Short mmCIF file of C-alpha atoms and ligand atoms in Angstrom, two decimals:
data_model
loop_
_atom_site.label_atom_id
_atom_site.label_comp_id
_atom_site.label_asym_id
_atom_site.label_seq_id
_atom_site.Cartn_x
_atom_site.Cartn_y
_atom_site.Cartn_z
CA MET A 4 0.02 0.02 0.00
CA SER A 5 2.96 2.31 0.24
CA ALA A 6 3.14 4.72 -2.64
CA ILE A 7 6.45 5.51 -4.27
CA ILE A 8 6.75 9.22 -5.12
CA PRO A 9 8.94 9.57 -8.18
CA SER A 10 11.18 12.62 -8.74
CA GLN A 11 9.56 15.33 -10.87
CA ALA A 12 12.29 15.16 -13.48
CA ARG A 13 12.12 11.38 -13.91
CA MET A 14 8.40 11.55 -14.20
CA SER A 15 8.40 14.30 -16.86
CA ALA A 16 11.02 12.49 -19.00
CA PHE A 17 8.88 9.36 -18.81
CA LEU A 18 5.73 11.22 -19.81
CA VAL A 19 7.48 12.89 -22.75
CA LYS A 20 8.65 9.42 -23.99
CA MET A 21 5.15 7.96 -23.54
CA ARG A 22 3.60 10.87 -25.48
CA ALA A 23 6.03 10.41 -28.42
CA ILE A 24 5.07 6.72 -28.73
CA MET A 25 1.39 7.60 -28.45
CA GLU A 26 1.55 10.29 -31.14
CA GLN A 27 3.19 7.86 -33.51
CA THR A 28 0.44 5.38 -32.87
CA GLN A 29 -2.26 8.04 -33.23
CA ALA A 30 -1.05 8.55 -36.83
CA LYS A 31 -2.25 5.03 -37.62
CA ARG A 32 -5.97 5.14 -37.27
CA ILE A 33 -7.19 2.28 -35.06
CA VAL A 34 -10.93 2.93 -35.06
CA PRO A 35 -12.63 1.64 -38.19
CA VAL A 36 -14.56 4.19 -40.23
CA ASN A 37 -18.24 3.36 -40.75
CA ARG A 38 -20.31 5.09 -43.39
CA ILE A 39 -23.55 6.38 -41.95
CA ILE A 40 -26.56 8.10 -43.43
CA LEU A 41 -28.03 10.32 -40.74
CA GLY A 42 -31.67 10.91 -41.69
CA ILE A 43 -33.46 13.77 -39.95
CA THR A 44 -37.24 14.10 -39.99
CA GLY A 45 -39.44 16.95 -38.88
CA GLY A 46 -39.60 17.01 -35.06
CA ILE A 47 -38.40 19.51 -32.45
CA ALA A 48 -35.68 16.98 -31.40
CA ALA A 49 -34.05 17.72 -34.76
CA TYR A 50 -31.83 20.20 -32.90
CA LYS A 51 -30.13 17.21 -31.16
CA ALA A 52 -29.15 15.82 -34.57
CA ALA A 53 -26.42 18.48 -34.87
CA GLU A 54 -24.73 17.16 -31.71
CA LEU A 55 -25.27 13.60 -32.78
CA LEU A 56 -23.54 14.27 -36.10
CA ARG A 57 -20.62 15.84 -34.25
CA LEU A 58 -20.29 12.81 -31.95
CA LEU A 59 -20.47 10.28 -34.76
CA MET A 60 -17.77 12.10 -36.68
CA LYS A 61 -15.70 12.25 -33.51
CA GLN A 62 -15.90 8.48 -33.39
CA GLY A 63 -14.36 8.38 -36.89
CA MET A 64 -17.59 7.71 -38.79
CA GLU A 65 -18.21 9.20 -42.22
CA VAL A 66 -21.64 10.79 -42.10
CA GLN A 67 -23.88 11.78 -44.99
CA VAL A 68 -26.90 13.80 -43.78
CA ALA A 69 -30.29 13.41 -45.48
CA MET A 70 -33.27 15.61 -44.41
CA THR A 71 -36.95 15.63 -45.10
CA GLU A 72 -38.58 18.91 -46.12
CA ALA A 73 -40.27 19.07 -42.67
CA ALA A 74 -36.91 18.65 -40.92
CA SER A 75 -35.57 21.78 -42.59
CA HIS A 76 -38.24 23.80 -40.70
CA PHE A 77 -36.51 22.76 -37.42
CA ILE A 78 -32.81 22.86 -38.34
CA THR A 79 -31.28 24.08 -41.61
CA PRO A 80 -29.44 21.97 -44.13
CA THR A 81 -26.73 24.68 -44.03
CA THR A 82 -26.02 23.89 -40.41
CA MET A 83 -25.75 20.17 -41.14
CA GLN A 84 -23.64 20.79 -44.25
CA GLY A 85 -21.31 22.98 -42.24
CA LEU A 86 -20.89 20.38 -39.60
CA SER A 87 -20.61 17.37 -41.92
CA GLY A 88 -18.54 19.04 -44.61
CA LYS A 89 -20.88 17.59 -47.26
CA PRO A 90 -23.96 18.84 -49.09
CA VAL A 91 -27.11 17.57 -47.46
CA LEU A 92 -29.42 15.25 -49.40
CA THR A 93 -32.86 16.89 -49.35
CA SER A 94 -34.73 16.16 -52.59
CA GLN A 95 -35.11 13.35 -55.02
CA TRP A 96 -35.21 15.87 -57.83
CA ASP A 97 -31.99 17.90 -57.62
CA ASP A 98 -29.63 14.97 -58.05
CA ALA A 99 -26.89 16.05 -60.56
CA GLY A 100 -25.94 12.41 -61.30
CA ASN A 101 -28.09 9.72 -62.78
CA GLY A 102 -31.22 10.67 -60.87
CA MET A 103 -30.77 7.63 -58.62
CA ALA A 104 -29.72 9.36 -55.38
CA HIS A 105 -31.84 7.01 -53.29
CA ILE A 106 -30.06 3.90 -54.72
CA ASN A 107 -26.54 5.38 -54.91
CA SER A 108 -26.54 6.81 -51.43
CA SER A 109 -28.17 3.82 -49.67
CA ARG A 110 -25.74 1.41 -51.38
CA ALA A 111 -22.73 3.39 -50.12
CA ALA A 112 -23.88 3.21 -46.47
CA ASP A 113 -23.06 0.77 -43.72
CA ALA A 114 -26.19 1.89 -41.82
CA ILE A 115 -28.98 4.44 -41.92
CA ILE A 116 -29.92 6.19 -38.71
CA ILE A 117 -33.09 8.19 -38.47
CA ALA A 118 -32.87 10.66 -35.59
CA PRO A 119 -35.32 12.02 -34.83
CA ALA A 120 -37.89 9.64 -36.33
CA THR A 121 -41.36 11.20 -36.19
CA ALA A 122 -44.58 9.17 -35.81
CA ASP A 123 -45.35 9.99 -39.41
CA PHE A 124 -41.99 8.80 -40.68
CA ILE A 125 -42.19 5.59 -38.64
CA ALA A 126 -45.61 4.91 -40.19
CA LYS A 127 -44.11 5.42 -43.65
CA LEU A 128 -41.26 2.97 -42.88
CA ALA A 129 -43.72 0.43 -41.49
CA HIS A 130 -45.75 0.56 -44.73
CA GLY A 131 -42.95 0.83 -47.18
CA LEU A 132 -43.87 4.22 -48.52
CA ALA A 133 -41.24 6.06 -50.55
CA ASP A 134 -42.64 9.45 -51.44
CA ASP A 135 -39.52 11.47 -50.57
CA LEU A 136 -35.77 11.00 -50.78
CA LEU A 137 -35.30 9.78 -47.21
CA SER A 138 -38.05 7.22 -47.20
CA ALA A 139 -36.91 6.02 -50.66
CA LEU A 140 -33.37 5.68 -49.31
CA CYS A 141 -34.66 3.49 -46.49
CA LEU A 142 -36.76 1.32 -48.81
CA ALA A 143 -33.82 0.87 -51.23
CA ARG A 144 -31.23 0.03 -48.55
CA HIS A 145 -29.12 -3.12 -48.24
CA CYS A 146 -27.80 -2.01 -44.77
CA PRO A 147 -29.24 -1.99 -41.23
CA LEU A 148 -31.68 0.69 -40.26
CA LEU A 149 -31.80 2.31 -36.80
CA VAL A 150 -34.52 4.69 -35.71
CA ALA A 151 -34.70 7.03 -32.69
CA PRO A 152 -38.41 7.85 -32.21
CA ALA A 153 -39.32 11.35 -30.99
CA MET A 154 -42.89 12.44 -30.43
CA ASN A 155 -45.52 13.53 -27.97
CA ARG A 156 -46.44 10.82 -25.43
CA GLU A 157 -50.00 10.35 -26.70
CA MET A 158 -48.65 9.91 -30.25
CA TRP A 159 -46.19 7.30 -28.93
CA GLN A 160 -48.86 5.45 -27.00
CA ASN A 161 -51.32 5.49 -29.83
CA ALA A 162 -52.20 1.97 -30.98
CA ALA A 163 -51.26 2.93 -34.57
CA THR A 164 -47.74 3.97 -33.59
CA GLN A 165 -47.25 0.90 -31.40
CA ARG A 166 -48.39 -1.28 -34.33
CA ASN A 167 -45.93 0.46 -36.58
CA ILE A 168 -43.06 0.06 -34.07
CA ALA A 169 -43.86 -3.64 -33.69
CA GLN A 170 -43.76 -3.95 -37.47
CA LEU A 171 -40.37 -2.23 -37.64
CA LEU A 172 -38.99 -4.54 -34.93
CA ALA A 173 -40.37 -7.56 -36.87
CA ASP A 174 -38.67 -6.21 -39.98
CA GLY A 175 -35.33 -6.22 -38.19
CA VAL A 176 -35.17 -2.44 -37.68
CA ARG A 177 -33.31 -1.41 -34.47
CA VAL A 178 -35.37 0.98 -32.36
CA LEU A 179 -33.28 3.22 -30.03
CA GLY A 180 -35.43 4.61 -27.19
CA PRO A 181 -37.50 6.70 -26.75
CA ALA A 182 -36.90 7.99 -23.24
CA CYS A 183 -39.33 9.21 -20.65
CA GLY A 184 -39.32 12.83 -19.53
CA VAL A 185 -40.51 16.38 -20.08
CA GLN A 186 -41.60 17.06 -23.62
CA ALA A 187 -41.45 20.13 -25.78
CA CYS A 188 -45.21 20.41 -25.57
CA GLY A 189 -44.96 20.65 -21.74
CA GLU A 190 -46.41 17.21 -21.15
CA GLU A 191 -44.39 14.47 -19.45
CA GLY A 192 -44.01 10.84 -20.46
CA MET A 193 -42.55 8.43 -23.05
CA GLY A 194 -41.57 9.83 -26.42
CA ARG A 195 -38.50 12.00 -25.84
CA MET A 196 -35.66 11.23 -28.21
CA LEU A 197 -32.61 9.75 -26.49
CA GLU A 198 -29.84 12.26 -25.87
CA ALA A 199 -27.21 12.56 -28.60
CA GLU A 200 -24.57 11.12 -26.39
CA GLN A 201 -26.59 8.00 -25.61
CA LEU A 202 -27.51 7.55 -29.34
CA ALA A 203 -23.85 7.93 -30.36
CA GLN A 204 -22.94 5.20 -27.83
CA ASP A 205 -25.73 2.90 -28.98
CA ILE A 206 -24.71 3.36 -32.59
CA ALA A 207 -21.07 2.63 -31.86
CA ALA A 208 -22.14 -0.44 -29.90
CA PHE A 209 -24.16 -1.60 -32.85
CA PHE A 210 -20.98 -1.58 -34.97
CA GLN A 211 -18.85 -3.56 -32.58
CA PRO A 212 -17.76 -6.84 -34.09
CA LYS A 213 -19.33 -9.78 -32.25
CA LEU A 214 -16.01 -11.35 -31.43
CA PHE A 215 -17.08 -13.12 -28.20
CA SER A 216 -20.39 -14.73 -29.13
CA GLY A 217 -21.00 -17.65 -26.76
CA LYS A 218 -18.00 -16.73 -24.58
CA GLN A 219 -18.17 -16.25 -20.81
CA ILE A 220 -16.08 -13.35 -19.53
CA LEU A 221 -15.48 -12.73 -15.83
CA ILE A 222 -14.33 -9.25 -14.91
CA THR A 223 -13.37 -7.63 -11.60
CA ALA A 224 -13.73 -3.84 -11.21
CA GLY A 225 -13.53 -1.03 -8.72
CA PRO A 226 -11.69 -0.71 -5.46
CA THR A 227 -11.97 -3.00 -2.42
CA TYR A 228 -12.72 -1.77 1.12
CA GLU A 229 -10.85 -3.33 4.00
CA ALA A 230 -12.57 -2.68 7.35
CA ILE A 231 -10.48 -1.29 10.22
CA ASP A 232 -13.43 -1.23 12.61
CA ALA A 233 -17.22 -0.90 12.47
CA VAL A 234 -17.12 2.48 10.65
CA ARG A 235 -13.61 2.97 9.22
CA GLY A 236 -11.71 1.23 6.49
CA ILE A 237 -8.88 1.33 3.95
CA THR A 238 -9.71 1.73 0.30
CA ASN A 239 -8.26 3.44 -2.78
CA ARG A 240 -9.35 6.04 -5.37
CA SER A 241 -10.37 3.61 -8.10
CA SER A 242 -13.75 4.71 -9.55
CA GLY A 243 -14.46 1.42 -11.33
CA LYS A 244 -14.90 3.30 -14.63
CA MET A 245 -12.28 1.32 -16.58
CA GLY A 246 -13.57 -2.07 -15.39
CA TYR A 247 -17.20 -1.13 -16.15
CA ALA A 248 -16.14 0.10 -19.57
CA VAL A 249 -14.41 -3.24 -20.22
CA ALA A 250 -17.64 -5.01 -19.18
CA GLN A 251 -19.68 -2.79 -21.47
CA ALA A 252 -17.27 -3.38 -24.42
CA ALA A 253 -17.34 -7.22 -23.83
CA LEU A 254 -21.16 -7.14 -23.83
CA GLU A 255 -21.29 -5.11 -27.02
CA GLN A 256 -18.96 -7.63 -28.65
CA GLY A 257 -21.29 -10.49 -27.84
CA ALA A 258 -19.91 -11.94 -24.55
CA GLU A 259 -21.84 -13.16 -21.52
CA VAL A 260 -20.42 -10.97 -18.80
CA THR A 261 -20.12 -11.47 -15.04
CA LEU A 262 -18.85 -8.39 -13.28
CA VAL A 263 -17.55 -8.75 -9.75
CA SER A 264 -17.60 -5.17 -8.49
CA GLY A 265 -16.14 -3.50 -5.49
CA PRO A 266 -17.99 -0.44 -4.13
CA THR A 267 -18.58 2.11 -6.93
CA ALA A 268 -21.14 4.80 -7.69
CA LEU A 269 -21.62 3.61 -11.31
CA ALA A 270 -24.71 2.38 -13.09
CA LYS A 271 -24.61 -1.40 -13.70
CA PRO A 272 -23.87 -2.27 -17.34
CA GLN A 273 -27.14 -3.53 -18.82
CA GLY A 274 -27.00 -7.20 -19.61
CA ALA A 275 -24.15 -8.11 -17.27
CA GLN A 276 -24.59 -10.30 -14.23
CA VAL A 277 -23.23 -8.11 -11.42
CA VAL A 278 -21.91 -9.49 -8.13
CA ASP A 279 -21.38 -6.74 -5.58
CA VAL A 280 -18.63 -7.26 -3.07
CA THR A 281 -16.84 -5.06 -0.56
CA SER A 282 -13.50 -6.62 0.58
CA ALA A 283 -10.73 -8.32 -1.31
CA ALA A 284 -11.61 -11.59 0.53
CA GLN A 285 -15.22 -11.36 -0.78
CA MET A 286 -13.95 -10.59 -4.31
CA PHE A 287 -11.70 -13.59 -4.12
CA GLU A 288 -14.57 -15.88 -3.04
CA ALA A 289 -16.81 -14.53 -5.83
CA VAL A 290 -14.11 -15.08 -8.42
CA LYS A 291 -13.19 -18.56 -7.08
CA GLN A 292 -16.78 -19.72 -7.45
CA ARG A 293 -16.93 -18.61 -11.11
CA ALA A 294 -13.38 -18.82 -12.53
CA ALA A 295 -13.61 -22.46 -13.67
CA ASP A 296 -16.65 -21.67 -15.88
CA CYS A 297 -15.29 -18.65 -17.74
CA ASP A 298 -13.30 -18.51 -20.96
CA ILE A 299 -11.60 -15.23 -20.24
CA PHE A 300 -10.82 -13.57 -16.90
CA ILE A 301 -9.94 -9.83 -16.79
CA GLY A 302 -8.78 -8.43 -13.46
CA VAL A 303 -9.36 -4.72 -13.61
CA ALA A 304 -10.12 -4.21 -9.95
CA ALA A 305 -7.70 -2.22 -7.76
CA VAL A 306 -7.58 -4.94 -5.09
CA ALA A 307 -6.11 -3.83 -1.75
CA ASP A 308 -2.76 -5.54 -1.28
CA TYR A 309 -3.30 -5.72 2.55
CA ARG A 310 -6.15 -6.10 4.97
CA ILE A 311 -6.39 -5.40 8.67
CA ALA A 312 -5.35 -8.51 10.65
CA GLN A 313 -8.14 -8.12 13.25
CA PRO A 314 -10.70 -5.51 12.31
CA GLY A 315 -12.63 -4.18 15.33
CA THR A 316 -16.28 -5.14 15.54
CA GLN A 317 -17.06 -1.81 17.30
CA LYS A 318 -15.78 1.75 16.56
CA ILE A 319 -12.26 2.13 17.99
CA LYS A 320 -12.29 4.95 20.56
CA LYS A 321 -9.96 7.92 20.11
CA SER A 322 -7.07 8.18 22.62
CA THR A 323 -3.75 10.01 22.91
CA GLU A 324 -1.91 6.75 22.38
CA THR A 325 -0.34 5.81 19.01
CA LEU A 326 -2.58 3.38 17.21
CA THR A 327 -0.77 0.59 15.33
CA LEU A 328 -2.65 -1.43 12.76
CA GLU A 329 -1.34 -4.82 11.74
CA LEU A 330 -1.78 -5.47 8.06
CA VAL A 331 -1.66 -8.88 6.39
CA PRO A 332 -1.37 -9.56 2.69
CA ASN A 333 -4.52 -10.29 0.64
CA PRO A 334 -4.58 -13.24 -1.76
CA ASP A 335 -3.65 -12.34 -5.32
CA ILE A 336 -6.85 -13.13 -7.21
CA LEU A 337 -5.39 -12.84 -10.71
CA ALA A 338 -2.39 -15.02 -9.88
CA TYR A 339 -4.75 -17.62 -8.32
CA VAL A 340 -6.90 -17.75 -11.48
CA ALA A 341 -3.88 -17.93 -13.78
CA ALA A 342 -2.47 -20.83 -11.74
CA LEU A 343 -5.65 -22.98 -11.98
CA PRO A 344 -5.02 -26.40 -13.70
CA ASN A 345 -7.02 -25.34 -16.71
CA PRO A 346 -7.07 -21.58 -16.49
CA PRO A 347 -9.16 -19.18 -18.56
CA PHE A 348 -7.30 -16.67 -20.79
CA CYS A 349 -6.12 -14.17 -18.16
CA VAL A 350 -5.66 -10.45 -18.49
CA GLY A 351 -4.29 -8.15 -15.76
CA PHE A 352 -4.08 -4.41 -15.29
CA ALA A 353 -1.22 -2.53 -13.69
CA ALA A 354 -1.53 1.08 -12.49
CA GLU A 355 1.97 2.41 -11.95
CA SER A 356 3.20 5.84 -11.04
CA GLU A 357 6.58 5.35 -12.84
CA ASN A 358 8.57 2.85 -14.83
CA LEU A 359 5.39 1.52 -16.42
CA ALA A 360 7.11 -0.76 -19.00
CA LYS A 361 9.45 -2.38 -16.47
CA TYR A 362 6.91 -2.91 -13.73
CA ALA A 363 4.15 -4.04 -16.07
CA GLU A 364 6.37 -6.63 -17.78
CA GLN A 365 7.51 -7.83 -14.39
CA LYS A 366 3.88 -8.29 -13.24
CA ARG A 367 3.05 -10.12 -16.43
CA CYS A 368 5.82 -12.67 -15.68
CA VAL A 369 5.18 -13.01 -11.98
CA LYS A 370 1.40 -13.45 -12.35
CA ASN A 371 1.97 -15.56 -15.49
CA VAL A 372 -0.67 -13.93 -17.68
CA PRO A 373 -0.53 -13.59 -21.45
CA LEU A 374 -1.65 -9.94 -21.48
CA LEU A 375 -1.10 -7.17 -19.01
CA VAL A 376 -2.56 -3.69 -19.48
CA GLY A 377 -0.47 -0.86 -18.12
CA ASN A 378 -1.62 2.64 -17.29
CA LEU A 379 -0.25 5.54 -15.32
CA ALA A 380 -2.13 5.82 -12.01
CA GLN A 381 -2.02 9.56 -11.93
CA GLN A 382 -3.70 9.78 -15.34
CA ALA A 383 -6.13 6.92 -14.96
CA ILE A 384 -7.61 6.94 -11.50
CA GLY A 385 -11.06 8.52 -11.41
CA SER A 386 -10.73 10.18 -14.82
CA ASP A 387 -13.01 9.65 -17.85
CA ASP A 388 -10.06 9.34 -20.23
CA ASN A 389 -7.04 7.14 -20.08
CA GLU A 390 -4.01 5.88 -22.06
CA LEU A 391 -3.21 2.20 -22.13
CA VAL A 392 -0.14 0.20 -23.03
CA LEU A 393 -0.72 -3.51 -23.82
CA PHE A 394 2.12 -5.92 -22.92
CA ASP A 395 2.07 -9.34 -24.41
CA ASP A 396 4.44 -11.92 -25.90
CA SER A 397 4.88 -9.86 -29.09
CA GLY A 398 6.01 -6.71 -27.27
CA ASN A 399 3.90 -3.65 -26.42
CA ARG A 400 1.26 -1.60 -28.10
CA VAL A 401 -0.02 1.77 -27.07
CA LEU A 402 -3.72 2.67 -27.20
CA PRO A 403 -3.60 6.51 -27.23
CA ARG A 404 -5.62 8.79 -24.91
CA ALA A 405 -9.32 8.35 -25.41
CA ASP A 406 -12.43 7.87 -23.30
CA LYS A 407 -12.41 4.63 -21.34
CA LEU A 408 -15.17 3.00 -23.41
CA THR A 409 -13.31 3.58 -26.70
CA LEU A 410 -10.14 2.14 -25.09
CA ALA A 411 -12.09 -0.82 -23.73
CA ARG A 412 -13.51 -1.60 -27.14
CA LEU A 413 -10.05 -1.57 -28.67
CA LEU A 414 -8.66 -3.66 -25.80
CA MET A 415 -11.38 -6.31 -26.27
CA GLN A 416 -10.46 -6.51 -30.00
CA HIS A 417 -6.88 -7.09 -29.00
CA ILE A 418 -7.92 -9.72 -26.49
CA ALA A 419 -9.97 -11.46 -29.20
CA GLN A 420 -6.90 -11.67 -31.43
CA LEU A 421 -4.74 -13.17 -28.68
CA TYR A 422 -7.47 -15.47 -27.44
CA GLU A 423 -8.02 -16.85 -30.94
CA GLY A 424 -4.24 -17.40 -31.32
CA ALA A 425 -4.05 -19.04 -27.88
CA ASP A 426 -7.03 -21.30 -28.72
CA GLN A 427 -5.41 -22.85 -31.77
O1 C5P B 16 -1.99 -4.66 -7.43
P1 C5P B 16 -1.23 -5.13 -8.68
O2 C5P B 16 -0.48 -4.08 -9.39
O3 C5P B 16 -0.45 -6.35 -8.40
O4 C5P B 16 -2.42 -5.54 -9.66
C1 C5P B 16 -2.12 -6.06 -10.91
C2 C5P B 16 -3.30 -6.96 -11.32
O5 C5P B 16 -3.52 -7.98 -10.39
C3 C5P B 16 -4.59 -6.29 -11.53
O6 C5P B 16 -5.18 -6.95 -12.65
C4 C5P B 16 -5.41 -6.60 -10.29
O7 C5P B 16 -6.76 -6.73 -10.53
C5 C5P B 16 -4.83 -7.99 -9.89
N1 C5P B 16 -4.81 -8.21 -8.44
C6 C5P B 16 -5.56 -9.25 -7.93
N2 C5P B 16 -5.51 -9.48 -6.58
C7 C5P B 16 -4.70 -8.80 -5.77
C8 C5P B 16 -3.93 -7.75 -6.26
C9 C5P B 16 -4.03 -7.48 -7.63
O8 C5P B 16 -6.26 -9.87 -8.69
N3 C5P B 16 -4.72 -9.02 -4.47
#
């Protein structure tokens, strides 16, 4: 538990070196580019489409905007052209090419996303109408269609809309939302379009390759809490964000995920089986019960290295005497799993404050795991962004600074490659 405080100069030199490697890696784009048609129909939520466009482009997607005539009453094509850097498709009739804009554009897309999708447009999709460019694009598509409904709560609840939504689902259309909340009309209920950030995340999740279909992945996350007495304890500043992001990425890539989580304030990843624990001993028990049944084990948790030998059952009273606490080592959960007779593919994490490469490689050898993910504690703990260095038999690879979910998705793709290689 003792922290080593590195000298300022050594730390700066290390960070400069790390940054140079990361910038080189950044030049090679890692995130695949997906070609999207963002269709906007005429609802007040159209203003959120500008932010959605920005977020999709930030994720490396190539976005072509198409708008209905009604949409242009809520947000202008000029705004969307300015943001996307491309002329917006608005009409079937001003195509300068072969007059087949609906065919050409839909063939060039990996997916069409309608956000917002009005009740009227959803009805058109359900019935296969094609009386404007956007509906014709949808009818002529080869690619998946995702819709984000946005409408008044009565319109959403109306039997006709519910019939149309059921039809879209039966046709294989992905429906994102809607959410519940205050509506532009002042009423409150179901029908609000999901926020741009949520939509961007759902769309990115949709594109994740399903690399782990049928695989069981066991993940530990968060800090542990070691009781000193009835009210006090020893813990660390791990937020659990990286472990939860890894669980989310594994789910998106098709895995069945069990997340053994220390105390965190985070929302549970939907679809994961979550086992809440407090101490390292409880985390160890939870992992021991499940390790033999998993294909892959990823230890992201910041497990306390020591626990109090004899925690008090009551609150220790203050006195003028020096208080000495006896600490005993906790079991190493990752090393235990890696040493099982028929171990799952094991991945460890190392948060270091200096000498990342040296310490991470040492941990990989000592714990005998094929992949160890290194990060700098001072950059990683509690923050939304991180930088990772992956250490495996073939050397190291840097995943440059990004939000933790983006990094987790790339990490899972790397794990899939190693796991496939190890399986053969
Ligand atoms: O704490 P340390 O740097 O050794 O952690 C490296 C890896 O080992 C992490 O993946 C962590 O989850 C795991 N670990 C563990 N049990 C411990 C200590 C660490 O599983 N008692």
